[in-house]
CSV table of C-alpha atoms (C1' of nucleotides) in Angstrom, one decimal:
chain,number,residue,atom,x,y,z
A,1,MET,CA,75.9,74.0,66.6
A,2,ASN,CA,72.8,72.8,65.1
A,3,HIS,CA,70.1,72.6,67.6
A,4,HIS,CA,67.4,71.5,65.2
A,5,SER,CA,66.4,68.0,64.3
A,6,GLY,CA,67.6,66.3,61.4
A,7,SER,CA,71.0,67.9,60.3
A,8,SER,CA,73.6,66.6,62.6
A,9,ALA,CA,75.5,65.3,59.5
A,10,LYS,CA,78.0,67.6,57.9
A,11,ARG,CA,76.9,66.4,54.5
A,12,LYS,CA,74.4,63.9,53.5
A,13,PRO,CA,75.7,61.3,51.1
A,14,ALA,CA,74.9,62.0,47.5
A,15,THR,CA,75.5,58.5,46.2
A,16,ALA,CA,74.6,54.9,47.5
A,17,ARG,CA,78.3,54.4,47.9
A,18,GLY,CA,78.4,57.3,50.4
A,19,ALA,CA,75.2,56.3,52.2
A,20,LYS,CA,76.7,52.9,52.8
A,21,THR,CA,80.0,54.3,54.1
A,22,ARG,CA,78.1,56.6,56.5
A,23,ALA,CA,76.1,53.6,57.7
A,24,LYS,CA,79.2,51.6,58.3
A,25,ILE,CA,80.8,54.3,60.2
A,26,LEU,CA,77.7,54.8,62.4
A,27,ARG,CA,77.6,51.0,63.1
A,28,ALA,CA,81.2,51.1,64.1
A,29,ALA,CA,80.6,54.0,66.3
A,30,GLU,CA,78.0,52.1,68.0
A,31,THR,CA,80.2,49.2,68.7
A,32,VAL,CA,83.2,51.4,69.8
A,33,PHE,CA,81.2,53.7,72.1
A,34,ALA,CA,79.4,50.8,73.7
A,35,GLU,CA,82.4,48.8,74.4
A,36,ARG,CA,84.9,51.5,75.4
A,37,GLY,CA,82.6,54.4,76.4
A,38,TYR,CA,82.3,57.7,74.7
A,39,GLU,CA,85.3,59.3,76.3
A,40,HIS,CA,87.6,56.5,75.9
A,41,GLY,CA,86.6,55.4,72.4
A,42,SER,CA,88.5,57.3,69.8
A,43,ILE,CA,87.5,58.3,66.4
A,44,ALA,CA,90.7,56.3,65.2
A,45,GLU,CA,89.1,53.2,66.7
A,46,VAL,CA,85.8,54.0,65.0
A,47,ALA,CA,87.4,54.5,61.6
A,48,LYS,CA,89.5,51.2,62.0
A,49,GLU,CA,86.4,49.3,63.0
A,50,ALA,CA,84.6,50.7,60.0
A,51,GLN,CA,87.5,49.9,57.8
A,52,VAL,CA,87.9,53.6,56.6
A,53,ALA,CA,90.5,56.1,57.0
A,54,LEU,CA,90.4,58.6,59.8
A,55,GLY,CA,89.4,61.5,57.7
A,56,THR,CA,86.5,59.8,56.2
A,57,PHE,CA,84.7,60.1,59.6
A,58,TYR,CA,84.7,63.9,59.1
A,59,ILE,CA,83.2,63.7,55.7
A,60,TYR,CA,80.0,62.4,57.3
A,61,PHE,CA,80.0,63.8,60.7
A,62,PRO,CA,81.1,67.3,61.9
A,63,ASP,CA,82.5,65.9,65.1
A,64,LYS,CA,82.6,63.1,67.6
A,65,LYS,CA,79.7,64.2,69.6
A,66,SER,CA,77.3,64.3,66.7
A,67,ALA,CA,77.9,60.8,65.6
A,68,PHE,CA,77.0,59.9,69.2
A,69,THR,CA,74.0,61.9,69.5
A,70,GLU,CA,72.7,60.5,66.3
A,71,LEU,CA,73.0,57.1,67.7
A,72,VAL,CA,70.9,58.2,70.6
A,73,ASP,CA,68.2,59.7,68.7
A,74,GLU,CA,68.2,56.7,66.4
A,75,LEU,CA,67.7,54.4,69.3
A,76,GLY,CA,64.9,56.4,70.7
A,77,ARG,CA,63.1,56.2,67.5
A,78,LYS,CA,63.7,52.4,67.2
A,79,LEU,CA,62.4,51.9,70.8
A,80,ARG,CA,59.3,53.8,70.4
A,81,ALA,CA,58.6,52.2,67.1
A,82,SER,CA,59.1,48.7,68.6
A,83,LEU,CA,56.8,49.5,71.5
A,84,ARG,CA,54.2,51.0,69.3
A,85,GLU,CA,54.2,48.1,67.0
A,86,ALA,CA,54.1,45.4,69.8
A,87,THR,CA,51.1,47.1,71.5
A,88,ALA,CA,49.2,48.4,68.4
A,89,GLU,CA,46.4,45.9,68.6
A,90,LEU,CA,45.9,45.9,72.3
A,91,GLU,CA,43.1,47.6,74.0
A,92,ASP,CA,43.6,47.0,77.7
A,93,ARG,CA,46.1,49.1,79.4
A,94,LEU,CA,47.2,46.6,81.9
A,95,GLU,CA,47.7,44.1,79.0
A,96,ILE,CA,49.8,46.8,77.2
A,97,GLU,CA,51.9,47.3,80.2
A,98,ARG,CA,52.7,43.6,80.4
A,99,VAL,CA,53.6,43.4,76.7
A,100,GLY,CA,55.5,46.7,76.8
A,101,LEU,CA,57.7,45.6,79.6
A,102,ARG,CA,58.6,42.3,77.9
A,103,THR,CA,59.1,44.2,74.5
A,104,PHE,CA,61.4,46.6,76.3
A,105,LEU,CA,63.5,43.9,77.9
A,106,ASP,CA,63.7,42.0,74.6
A,107,PHE,CA,64.7,45.2,72.9
A,108,THR,CA,67.3,45.8,75.5
A,109,THR,CA,68.8,42.3,75.0
A,110,ASP,CA,68.9,42.8,71.3
A,111,HIS,CA,70.6,46.2,71.7
A,112,ARG,CA,72.8,46.0,74.8
A,113,GLY,CA,75.3,48.3,73.3
A,114,LEU,CA,72.7,51.0,72.6
A,115,TYR,CA,71.4,50.7,76.2
A,116,ARG,CA,74.8,51.7,77.5
A,117,ILE,CA,75.1,54.5,74.9
A,118,VAL,CA,71.8,56.1,76.1
A,119,ARG,CA,72.9,56.1,79.7
A,120,GLN,CA,76.1,57.9,78.7
A,121,ALA,CA,74.3,60.5,76.9
A,122,GLU,CA,73.5,62.2,80.3
A,123,PHE,CA,77.2,63.2,80.4
A,124,VAL,CA,78.0,63.7,76.7
A,125,ASP,CA,75.0,65.8,75.8
A,126,GLU,CA,72.2,66.5,78.4
A,127,PRO,CA,69.6,67.8,75.9
A,128,THR,CA,69.9,64.7,73.9
A,129,TYR,CA,69.5,62.5,76.9
A,130,ARG,CA,66.5,64.4,78.2
A,131,ARG,CA,65.0,64.3,74.7
A,132,TYR,CA,65.3,60.6,74.8
A,133,TYR,CA,63.4,60.2,78.0
A,134,THR,CA,61.0,63.2,77.7
A,135,SER,CA,59.8,62.1,74.3
A,136,LEU,CA,59.2,58.6,75.6
A,137,ALA,CA,57.4,59.9,78.7
A,138,GLU,CA,55.3,62.3,76.7
A,139,GLY,CA,53.6,59.5,74.7
A,140,TYR,CA,53.5,57.2,77.7
A,141,ALA,CA,51.8,59.9,80.0
A,142,GLN,CA,49.3,60.6,77.3
A,143,ALA,CA,48.3,57.0,76.8
A,144,LEU,CA,48.1,56.5,80.6
A,145,SER,CA,45.8,59.5,80.7
A,146,ARG,CA,43.5,58.2,78.2
A,147,ALA,CA,43.4,54.8,80.1
A,148,MET,CA,42.6,56.7,83.2
A,149,ASP,CA,39.7,58.6,81.6
A,150,LYS,CA,38.4,55.3,80.4
A,151,GLY,CA,38.6,54.0,83.8
A,152,GLN,CA,41.0,51.2,82.8
A,153,ILE,CA,43.5,52.2,85.4
A,154,ARG,CA,43.7,54.1,88.8
A,155,ASP,CA,43.6,57.8,88.6
A,156,LEU,CA,47.1,59.2,89.2
A,157,ASP,CA,49.3,61.9,87.8
A,158,PRO,CA,50.2,60.4,84.3
A,159,GLU,CA,53.6,61.9,84.2
A,160,THR,CA,54.5,60.6,87.5
A,161,VAL,CA,53.3,57.2,86.6
A,162,ALA,CA,55.1,57.3,83.3
A,163,PHE,CA,58.5,58.0,85.1
A,164,CYS,CA,57.8,55.2,87.6
A,165,LEU,CA,57.2,52.8,84.9
A,166,MET,CA,60.1,54.0,82.8
A,167,GLY,CA,62.5,53.7,85.8
A,168,LEU,CA,61.3,50.3,86.8
A,169,ALA,CA,61.9,49.0,83.3
A,170,ASP,CA,65.2,50.6,83.0
A,171,PHE,CA,66.4,49.1,86.3
A,172,LEU,CA,65.1,45.7,85.3
A,173,GLY,CA,67.0,46.0,82.1
A,174,MET,CA,70.2,47.1,84.0
A,175,ARG,CA,70.1,44.1,86.4
A,176,TRP,CA,68.6,41.3,84.2
A,177,VAL,CA,70.0,42.1,80.9
A,178,LEU,CA,73.2,44.1,81.4
A,179,TRP,CA,74.2,42.3,84.6
A,180,LYS,CA,72.7,38.9,83.8
A,181,GLN,CA,74.0,36.3,86.1
A,182,ALA,CA,74.1,32.6,86.3
A,183,GLY,CA,71.0,31.6,88.3
A,184,ASP,CA,68.9,34.4,86.9
A,185,ASP,CA,65.4,33.6,85.8
A,186,ILE,CA,64.1,36.5,83.8
A,187,GLU,CA,60.5,34.9,83.5
A,188,ARG,CA,60.3,34.9,87.2
A,189,THR,CA,61.3,38.5,87.2
A,190,LEU,CA,59.0,39.6,84.6
A,191,ASP,CA,56.1,37.8,86.3
A,192,SER,CA,56.8,39.6,89.7
A,193,ALA,CA,57.3,43.0,88.1
A,194,VAL,CA,54.1,42.7,85.9
A,195,LYS,CA,52.1,41.7,89.0
A,196,PHE,CA,53.6,44.6,91.0
A,197,LEU,CA,52.8,47.2,88.3
A,198,GLN,CA,49.5,45.9,87.3
A,199,HIS,CA,48.3,46.0,91.0
A,200,GLY,CA,49.8,49.4,91.2
A,201,LEU,CA,47.8,50.5,88.3
A,202,ALA,CA,44.7,48.5,88.5
A,203,VAL,CA,41.5,50.1,89.6
A,204,ALA,CA,39.9,48.7,92.7
A,205,GLU,CA,37.9,46.0,91.1
A,206,PRO,CA,40.2,43.3,89.5
A,207,PRO,CA,39.6,42.9,85.9
A,208,GLN,CA,38.1,39.5,85.1
A,209,SER,CA,37.4,38.8,81.5
A,210,SER,CA,35.6,41.8,80.1
A,211,PRO,CA,38.1,44.6,79.9
A,212,ARG,CA,35.5,46.9,78.6
A,213,ARG,CA,34.4,48.5,81.8
A,214,LYS,CA,32.4,51.5,81.3
A,215,ALA,CA,34.2,54.6,82.7
A,216,ARG,CA,32.5,55.0,86.0
A,217,ALA,CA,32.3,58.6,87.1
A,218,SER,CA,34.9,58.4,89.7
A,219,LYS,CA,37.3,61.3,89.5
A,220,THR,CA,37.8,61.5,85.9
A,221,LYS,CA,38.7,65.0,84.9
A,222,GLY,CA,35.9,64.9,82.5
A,223,LYS,CA,38.0,64.8,79.3
A,224,LYS,CA,36.1,63.3,76.4
A,225,SER,CA,32.6,62.4,76.8
B,1,MET,CA,95.0,47.5,91.7
B,2,ASN,CA,93.4,47.3,95.0
B,3,HIS,CA,90.3,45.2,94.8
B,4,HIS,CA,89.5,45.2,98.4
B,5,SER,CA,87.6,47.7,100.4
B,6,GLY,CA,89.2,50.3,102.5
B,7,SER,CA,92.6,51.2,100.9
B,8,SER,CA,91.8,53.4,98.0
B,9,ALA,CA,94.2,56.0,99.4
B,10,LYS,CA,97.9,56.0,98.7
B,11,ARG,CA,98.8,56.8,102.3
B,12,LYS,CA,96.4,57.7,105.1
B,13,PRO,CA,97.3,60.9,106.7
B,14,ALA,CA,99.5,60.6,109.7
B,15,THR,CA,98.6,64.0,111.2
B,16,ALA,CA,95.6,66.1,111.7
B,17,ARG,CA,96.9,68.5,109.2
B,18,GLY,CA,97.2,65.7,106.6
B,19,ALA,CA,93.7,64.5,107.4
B,20,LYS,CA,92.2,68.0,106.9
B,21,THR,CA,94.0,68.5,103.6
B,22,ARG,CA,92.8,65.2,102.5
B,23,ALA,CA,89.2,66.0,103.3
B,24,LYS,CA,89.5,69.4,101.6
B,25,ILE,CA,90.6,67.6,98.4
B,26,LEU,CA,87.7,65.2,98.5
B,27,ARG,CA,85.2,67.9,98.9
B,28,ALA,CA,86.7,69.8,96.0
B,29,ALA,CA,86.7,66.7,94.0
B,30,GLU,CA,82.9,66.3,94.8
B,31,THR,CA,82.2,69.9,93.5
B,32,VAL,CA,84.3,69.5,90.4
B,33,PHE,CA,83.1,66.0,89.3
B,34,ALA,CA,79.6,67.1,89.9
B,35,GLU,CA,79.8,70.2,88.0
B,36,ARG,CA,82.0,69.3,85.2
B,37,GLY,CA,81.7,65.5,85.1
B,38,TYR,CA,84.4,63.1,85.7
B,39,GLU,CA,86.1,63.2,82.4
B,40,HIS,CA,85.9,66.9,81.9
B,41,GLY,CA,86.9,67.7,85.5
B,42,SER,CA,90.7,67.8,85.9
B,43,ILE,CA,92.9,67.3,88.7
B,44,ALA,CA,94.2,70.7,88.4
B,45,GLU,CA,90.7,72.1,88.9
B,46,VAL,CA,90.3,69.8,92.0
B,47,ALA,CA,93.6,71.1,93.4
B,48,LYS,CA,92.5,74.7,92.7
B,49,GLU,CA,89.2,74.3,94.2
B,50,ALA,CA,91.0,72.8,97.2
B,51,GLN,CA,93.5,75.4,97.3
B,52,VAL,CA,96.5,73.1,97.2
B,53,ALA,CA,99.1,72.4,94.7
B,54,LEU,CA,98.6,70.0,91.9
B,55,GLY,CA,101.0,67.4,93.3
B,56,THR,CA,99.3,67.4,96.8
B,57,PHE,CA,96.5,65.5,95.3
B,58,TYR,CA,98.8,62.6,94.6
B,59,ILE,CA,100.0,62.5,98.2
B,60,TYR,CA,96.5,61.4,99.2
B,61,PHE,CA,95.1,59.5,96.2
B,62,PRO,CA,97.0,57.3,93.9
B,63,ASP,CA,95.1,58.6,90.9
B,64,LYS,CA,92.0,60.4,89.6
B,65,LYS,CA,89.7,57.4,89.6
B,66,SER,CA,90.3,56.5,93.2
B,67,ALA,CA,89.1,59.8,94.6
B,68,PHE,CA,86.1,59.4,92.4
B,69,THR,CA,85.3,55.8,93.6
B,70,GLU,CA,85.7,56.9,97.1
B,71,LEU,CA,83.1,59.5,96.6
B,72,VAL,CA,80.7,57.0,95.5
B,73,ASP,CA,81.3,54.6,98.1
B,74,GLU,CA,80.9,57.4,100.7
B,75,LEU,CA,77.6,58.4,99.1
B,76,GLY,CA,76.3,54.8,99.3
B,77,ARG,CA,77.1,54.6,103.0
B,78,LYS,CA,75.4,58.0,103.5
B,79,LEU,CA,72.3,57.1,101.7
B,80,ARG,CA,71.9,53.7,103.4
B,81,ALA,CA,72.4,55.4,106.8
B,82,SER,CA,69.9,58.1,106.0
B,83,LEU,CA,67.2,55.5,105.0
B,84,ARG,CA,68.0,53.3,107.9
B,85,GLU,CA,67.6,56.2,110.3
B,86,ALA,CA,64.4,57.5,108.7
B,87,THR,CA,62.6,54.2,109.0
B,88,ALA,CA,64.2,52.7,112.1
B,89,GLU,CA,61.1,53.2,114.2
B,90,LEU,CA,58.5,52.0,111.6
B,91,GLU,CA,56.9,48.5,111.5
B,92,ASP,CA,54.6,48.5,108.6
B,93,ARG,CA,56.3,47.9,105.2
B,94,LEU,CA,54.0,50.1,103.2
B,95,GLU,CA,54.6,52.9,105.7
B,96,ILE,CA,58.3,52.3,105.3
B,97,GLU,CA,58.2,52.6,101.6
B,98,ARG,CA,56.3,55.9,101.7
B,99,VAL,CA,58.9,57.3,104.1
B,100,GLY,CA,61.7,55.8,102.4
B,101,LEU,CA,60.7,57.4,99.0
B,102,ARG,CA,60.4,60.8,100.6
B,103,THR,CA,63.9,60.4,102.3
B,104,PHE,CA,65.4,59.4,99.1
B,105,LEU,CA,64.0,62.5,97.2
B,106,ASP,CA,65.1,64.8,100.1
B,107,PHE,CA,68.4,63.1,100.2
B,108,THR,CA,68.8,63.7,96.5
B,109,THR,CA,67.8,67.3,96.8
B,110,ASP,CA,70.4,67.8,99.4
B,111,HIS,CA,73.1,66.0,97.4
B,112,ARG,CA,72.3,66.9,93.8
B,113,GLY,CA,76.0,66.6,93.0
B,114,LEU,CA,76.5,63.2,94.5
B,115,TYR,CA,73.6,62.0,92.6
B,116,ARG,CA,75.3,63.0,89.3
B,117,ILE,CA,78.4,61.3,90.5
B,118,VAL,CA,77.0,57.9,91.1
B,119,ARG,CA,75.4,57.9,87.7
B,120,GLN,CA,78.8,58.5,86.1
B,121,ALA,CA,80.3,55.7,88.0
B,122,GLU,CA,78.8,53.3,85.6
B,123,PHE,CA,81.3,54.5,83.0
B,124,VAL,CA,84.2,55.3,85.2
B,125,ASP,CA,84.4,52.0,87.3
B,126,GLU,CA,81.7,49.6,86.8
B,127,PRO,CA,82.4,47.6,90.0
B,128,THR,CA,82.0,50.6,92.1
B,129,TYR,CA,78.8,51.3,90.3
B,130,ARG,CA,77.4,47.9,90.8
B,131,ARG,CA,78.5,47.7,94.4
B,132,TYR,CA,76.4,50.9,95.0
B,133,TYR,CA,73.2,49.4,93.8
B,134,THR,CA,73.7,45.8,94.8
B,135,SER,CA,74.6,46.7,98.4
B,136,LEU,CA,71.4,48.9,98.4
B,137,ALA,CA,69.3,46.2,96.8
B,138,GLU,CA,70.6,43.5,99.1
B,139,GLY,CA,69.3,45.0,102.3
B,140,TYR,CA,66.2,46.1,100.4
B,141,ALA,CA,65.4,42.6,99.2
B,142,GLN,CA,66.0,41.1,102.5
B,143,ALA,CA,63.6,43.6,104.3
B,144,LEU,CA,61.0,43.0,101.6
B,145,SER,CA,61.3,39.3,102.1
B,146,ARG,CA,60.7,39.5,105.8
B,147,ALA,CA,57.7,41.7,105.1
B,148,MET,CA,56.3,39.1,102.7
B,149,ASP,CA,56.8,36.4,105.3
B,150,LYS,CA,54.9,38.4,107.7
B,151,GLY,CA,52.1,38.9,105.3
B,152,GLN,CA,52.6,42.6,105.2
B,153,ILE,CA,53.0,42.8,101.5
B,154,ARG,CA,52.3,40.8,98.4
B,155,ASP,CA,54.5,37.7,97.8
B,156,LEU,CA,56.8,38.4,94.9
B,157,ASP,CA,60.4,38.0,94.0
B,158,PRO,CA,62.2,40.3,96.5
B,159,GLU,CA,65.1,41.1,94.4
B,160,THR,CA,62.8,42.0,91.5
B,161,VAL,CA,60.7,44.2,93.6
B,162,ALA,CA,63.8,45.9,95.2
B,163,PHE,CA,65.1,46.9,91.7
B,164,CYS,CA,61.7,48.1,90.6
B,165,LEU,CA,61.4,50.3,93.5
B,166,MET,CA,65.0,51.5,93.3
B,167,GLY,CA,64.4,52.3,89.6
B,168,LEU,CA,61.2,54.0,90.2
B,169,ALA,CA,62.9,56.3,92.9
B,170,ASP,CA,65.8,56.8,90.8
B,171,PHE,CA,63.7,58.2,87.9
B,172,LEU,CA,61.6,60.3,90.1
B,173,GLY,CA,64.7,61.9,91.5
B,174,MET,CA,65.9,62.5,88.0
B,175,ARG,CA,62.8,64.0,86.7
B,176,TRP,CA,61.6,66.1,89.9
B,177,VAL,CA,64.9,66.9,91.5
B,178,LEU,CA,67.6,67.1,88.8
B,179,TRP,CA,65.1,68.4,86.1
B,180,LYS,CA,62.8,70.3,88.4
B,181,GLN,CA,60.6,72.7,86.4
B,182,ALA,CA,58.6,75.7,86.9
B,183,GLY,CA,55.1,74.2,87.5
B,184,ASP,CA,56.2,71.0,89.1
B,185,ASP,CA,54.5,69.9,92.2
B,186,ILE,CA,56.5,67.2,93.9
B,187,GLU,CA,53.9,66.5,96.5
B,188,ARG,CA,51.6,65.7,93.9
B,189,THR,CA,54.1,63.4,92.4
B,190,LEU,CA,55.0,61.8,95.7
B,191,ASP,CA,51.4,61.2,96.3
B,192,SER,CA,50.8,59.4,93.1
B,193,ALA,CA,54.0,57.4,93.2
B,194,VAL,CA,53.2,56.3,96.8
B,195,LYS,CA,49.7,55.2,95.8
B,196,PHE,CA,51.0,53.3,92.8
B,197,LEU,CA,53.7,51.5,94.7
B,198,GLN,CA,51.6,50.7,97.7
B,199,HIS,CA,48.8,49.2,95.7
B,200,GLY,CA,51.5,47.4,93.8
B,201,LEU,CA,52.9,45.8,97.0
B,202,ALA,CA,49.8,45.6,99.1
B,203,VAL,CA,48.3,42.1,99.8
B,204,ALA,CA,44.9,41.5,98.3
B,205,GLU,CA,43.1,41.8,101.6
B,206,PRO,CA,44.0,44.8,103.5
B,207,PRO,CA,46.0,43.5,106.6
B,208,GLN,CA,43.5,43.5,109.5
B,209,SER,CA,44.7,41.6,112.5
B,210,SER,CA,46.8,38.5,112.1
B,211,PRO,CA,49.5,39.2,109.5
B,212,ARG,CA,51.0,35.8,110.1
B,213,ARG,CA,50.4,33.6,107.1
B,214,LYS,CA,52.8,33.6,104.4
B,215,ALA,CA,51.0,32.5,101.2
B,216,ARG,CA,47.5,31.2,101.0
B,217,ALA,CA,45.3,30.3,98.1
B,218,SER,CA,46.2,32.8,95.4
B,219,LYS,CA,43.1,33.4,93.4
B,220,THR,CA,41.1,34.9,96.1
B,221,LYS,CA,37.7,34.9,94.4
B,222,GLY,CA,35.5,36.7,96.8
B,223,LYS,CA,37.2,40.0,97.3
B,224,LYS,CA,36.3,41.9,100.2
B,225,SER,CA,33.1,44.0,99.6
C,1,DG,C1',88.6,58.1,27.2
C,2,DA,C1',88.3,61.9,29.8
C,3,DC,C1',86.1,65.3,33.1
C,4,DG,C1',84.2,66.4,37.4
C,5,DA,C1',81.7,65.4,41.5
C,6,DA,C1',81.8,62.5,45.2
C,7,DC,C1',84.8,59.9,48.0
C,8,DC,C1',88.7,58.5,50.4
C,9,DT,C1',93.4,58.7,52.6
C,10,DG,C1',96.6,59.1,56.7
C,11,DA,C1',100.5,62.0,58.3
C,12,DA,C1',100.6,66.4,60.6
C,13,DT,C1',98.9,69.9,63.9
C,14,DG,C1',97.5,71.5,68.3
C,15,DG,C1',95.7,71.0,72.7
C,16,DT,C1',94.6,68.9,76.8
C,17,DG,C1',95.6,66.8,81.1
C,18,DA,C1',97.2,62.9,84.2
C,19,DT,C1',101.1,61.8,86.7
C,20,DT,C1',106.0,62.4,88.3
C,21,DC,C1',109.7,64.4,90.8
C,22,DA,C1',113.3,67.5,92.5
C,23,DT,C1',113.0,70.9,95.8
C,24,DG,C1',111.3,73.4,99.7
C,25,DA,C1',108.4,74.2,103.9
C,26,DT,C1',106.5,72.6,108.5
C,27,DT,C1',106.1,70.2,112.5
C,28,DC,C1',107.7,68.2,116.6
C,29,DA,C1',109.9,64.7,119.5
C,30,DG,C1',114.1,64.4,122.0
D,1,DC,C1',117.7,73.9,119.1
D,2,DT,C1',117.8,70.2,115.4
D,3,DG,C1',117.0,66.6,112.2
D,4,DA,C1',113.9,63.7,110.1
D,5,DA,C1',109.3,62.4,109.1
D,6,DT,C1',105.5,64.7,106.9
D,7,DC,C1',103.5,67.5,103.9
D,8,DA,C1',103.3,70.9,100.0
D,9,DT,C1',104.8,72.8,95.6
D,10,DG,C1',104.2,73.4,90.4
D,11,DA,C1',107.0,73.1,86.2
D,12,DA,C1',108.1,69.4,83.2
D,13,DT,C1',107.1,65.1,81.2
D,14,DC,C1',104.6,61.9,78.4
D,15,DA,C1',100.5,60.1,76.1
D,16,DC,C1',96.6,60.4,74.0
D,17,DC,C1',93.4,62.1,70.6
D,18,DA,C1',90.2,65.3,68.0
D,19,DT,C1',90.4,67.6,64.0
D,20,DT,C1',92.5,69.4,59.4
D,21,DC,C1',94.2,69.2,54.9
D,22,DA,C1',96.7,68.4,50.8
D,23,DG,C1',96.5,65.3,47.9
D,24,DG,C1',94.8,60.7,45.7
D,25,DT,C1',90.9,57.5,43.8
D,26,DT,C1',86.4,55.9,41.9
D,27,DC,C1',82.5,56.2,39.0
D,28,DG,C1',79.0,57.6,36.1
D,29,DT,C1',78.3,60.0,31.9
D,30,DC,C1',78.7,62.3,27.6
DNA sequence: GACGAACCTGAATGGTGATTCATGATTCAG
DNA sequence: CTGAATCATGAATCACCATTCAGGTTCGTC
C-alpha cells in the first residue's frame, strides 16, 4: 500500500507501553523469520514469541509483510551506520576497505538472523531488497569515486567496483559466518581477502607510508580541482 | 528422506512416454518457480503449464520440494559444464578468470529463471543450496591452488579467493543481468571487474618466463620499474 | 472513583494449496 | 485380441495460517 518511507506501521504507538510492545513484536518477528523463514514463520509464532495475543500484532502492523520489510530497512540503516562509524576517522581508501570488511563480518556475526532476513527479502518484496543493496551501493560508489579522483585507488567504474566488493563481502559472510565450520580460520580468510581486494584496487605504485599521494593527472575525469 | 544423490524421483519413467511427461513437468516447474517463486508457485500451476493433470505430478515427483531441488542440481551441473567447456583450452589463470566471468554472465542471461531458483534454494532446502556453491567452490579452489603453485597468481587462501570471486560474479549478475537498466553498459562493467580481479590475483611481478617457483621473499622491495 | 483513550485478547472466518486416491485410458507383449 | 503394467485424471481431503472483530483490560487524569 504505502510506497513511501516511514509509515509501514498501521498506527504508531501513543504511549511508552505501546512502543514497548511494538518493539517486542519486532524482535520476535526477527527471531521467527530468521529461524523459520518468512513463509514458514507464522504470525501466531511471532505473537507467542513476543508473549502477546495474536490480534496484538495487527495493532502495530498492517500485515505480515510490513513487519518483515521494516526489519530489512532497519538492518540497512544499522549496517550503514556501523560502517560509517567504523571508518569515519580513516583517510586512506585501502585502509577503509580493510576495516570495512572486518566491520561487515563482525556485524554479520552479531546479526546472523538479520543476514538471513535480508536474503529472503528478494522473494518477499523485491523493492525492499533492491533498496537495501542500492542504497548501500550508492554511498559506496560515491566514496570510491572520490578516492579515484584523489588517486588513492585505481580508476574503474565505481558502481561496478561497489558491487564487486559487496558481493565479495556477502559471500565471505555466508561461508565464514553462516556456514562456519570446525577448522575455519577467519583471520586467515580476512587476510587473504584484504590482500586480494587491496591489490585489485591499488594504483600501480604500492603505498608505503605516506598515503597522501598527490593526485597524478592520470585519467581522472577532472571532478574537483 | 533420501539424502543421497540420484533418487529424488518417486519412480523413474519406464517408457519413453513417461520420460517425456516427466521432462515436460520439470520444464514447467522451472517456469513457474522462476516467475512466481517457490512458495507462491503451486503444483496446480505447474501441472497446468505442463498440460497434465494435477495428480500426474506426483507420479514423477514425491513432492513439491524434490522437483525444485532437482532443478537446482541440474543448474549446477549445467553451469559447471559451461565453465569447464569455455575455459578448457586456456592455460593462463588470469585469462581463465576473464573468460569465466564473461561465461558466467552469459549463462545467467540465458538462464535468468534458473538464477532466481538457486537463490531461493537457500530457504527451500539449505543442503541443496550449499551443495550448489560448495561443489562450485571446490573445483574453483583446486584450480586456483594449482595456479598458485605454478606462480601464475598471488599466493592466497584458495577457498577464500574462490568465494570472493563467486560473490563478485554473483553480484554482477544480480545487478547487470537481473536488474539490467536503461543506460547500463555491461562491457564497461566487465572491463572494470576483470581489471579489478586480475590485479587482485596477479603476482607482484608480471610473469615473464619461468613461472615455476611457489613463494619467494614476500616484501619485494624493488618493484619493477 | 470514574471516564475514555489506548491497549490487549483469542476464537472464528475464509482462503489457499499440497497431497491422496479411486477411476479410467494407453500401450504392448504374447 | 487381451490383460496387466504404465500412465493420466481431477475432485476430495486435510492442514495450515493470515486477518478480523466483538469484546475485555489498563492507566492517567480530573
